Amino acid sequence: MNKRRILIVEDEQDIADLVSLHLGTLCDETVIARDGHEGLRLATSEQWAVIILDLRLPGPDGLEICRAVRRERAYQPILMLTSKSSELDRVLGLETGADDYLTKPFSVLELVARVRALFRRIENFQQTPKAANDGIVTAGGLSIDAESREVILDGQAIELTAREFDLLNHFARNPGRVFRRADLLDKVWGYGHEGYEHTVNSHINRLRAKIEGNPSEPEMIVTVWGVGYKFAA
Ligand code: CA
């Protein structure tokens, strides 16, 4: 059995200790990196159940670390901590690929709930009877392998983050069905939060940029005006 370990990259000692204390109940071990150099080294060299990543760090910042991790492992859950909501655009932007985020000051109970939801989602996925997740879904040049979590588009492998994969997999297994943003938060993120709909929008945009021929006129994940999105197979 692999131990479930959580990496916390955070230079503010009080926050790091508090987060470590609370997340310690959800895993076998927490490891704290107190600057960007140590964070970058640990994040890219070892396996983590989730990485809690502060945006502003001495040395390489959270965005740089996030990018470096994604270059090596698309499927690595990352939860980003930001100090200002004005930084959210950067965190949510196409470039980073964080799976989730919280803005400081955040409630540590909220953080625990997010990480718990993330683990539950992964466990549900692993425990889903094989038939339900079976094999490969294909649609419009896309081939999605739920087991290996590989996505092929027109013969080319495409790199998706954990959340992007889950989102696409969810859509592709329910073609034609319209999902409200709140439904997607509930099903794919594992929690419902009013006011977090822009999280869904930004992940949809990132996904579109990776799979749509023309992301501004999407043909696969289409907007259902005033309602949400659907997968047009
Ligand atoms: Ca910081």
PDB file of C-alpha atoms and ligand atoms in Angstrom, residues 9-12 15 34 54-58 81-83 104, ligand 1:
ATOM      1  CA  VAL A   9       4.040  24.472   0.077  1.00  0.00           C
ATOM      2  CA  GLU A  10       3.568  27.550   2.237  1.00  0.00           C
ATOM      3  CA  ASP A  11       6.058  30.070   3.588  1.00  0.00           C
ATOM      4  CA  GLU A  12       3.810  31.450   6.317  1.00  0.00           C
ATOM      5  CA  ILE A  15      -0.729  28.775   8.109  1.00  0.00           C
ATOM      6  CA  ARG A  34       8.629  26.502   3.385  1.00  0.00           C
ATOM      7  CA  ASP A  54       0.626  28.867  -1.951  1.00  0.00           C
ATOM      8  CA  LEU A  55       0.814  31.298  -4.850  1.00  0.00           C
ATOM      9  CA  ARG A  56       3.297  33.769  -3.335  1.00  0.00           C
ATOM     10  CA  LEU A  57       6.502  32.131  -2.200  1.00  0.00           C
ATOM     11  CA  PRO A  58      10.142  33.072  -1.837  1.00  0.00           C
ATOM     12  CA  LEU A  81      -3.918  29.254  -2.073  1.00  0.00           C
ATOM     13  CA  THR A  82      -4.045  32.886  -3.149  1.00  0.00           C
ATOM     14  CA  SER A  83      -3.864  35.985  -1.005  1.00  0.00           C
ATOM     15  CA  LYS A 104      -6.835  33.806   2.019  1.00  0.00           C
TER      16      LYS A 104
HETATM   17 CA    CA B   1       3.050  33.198   0.797  1.00  0.00          CA
END
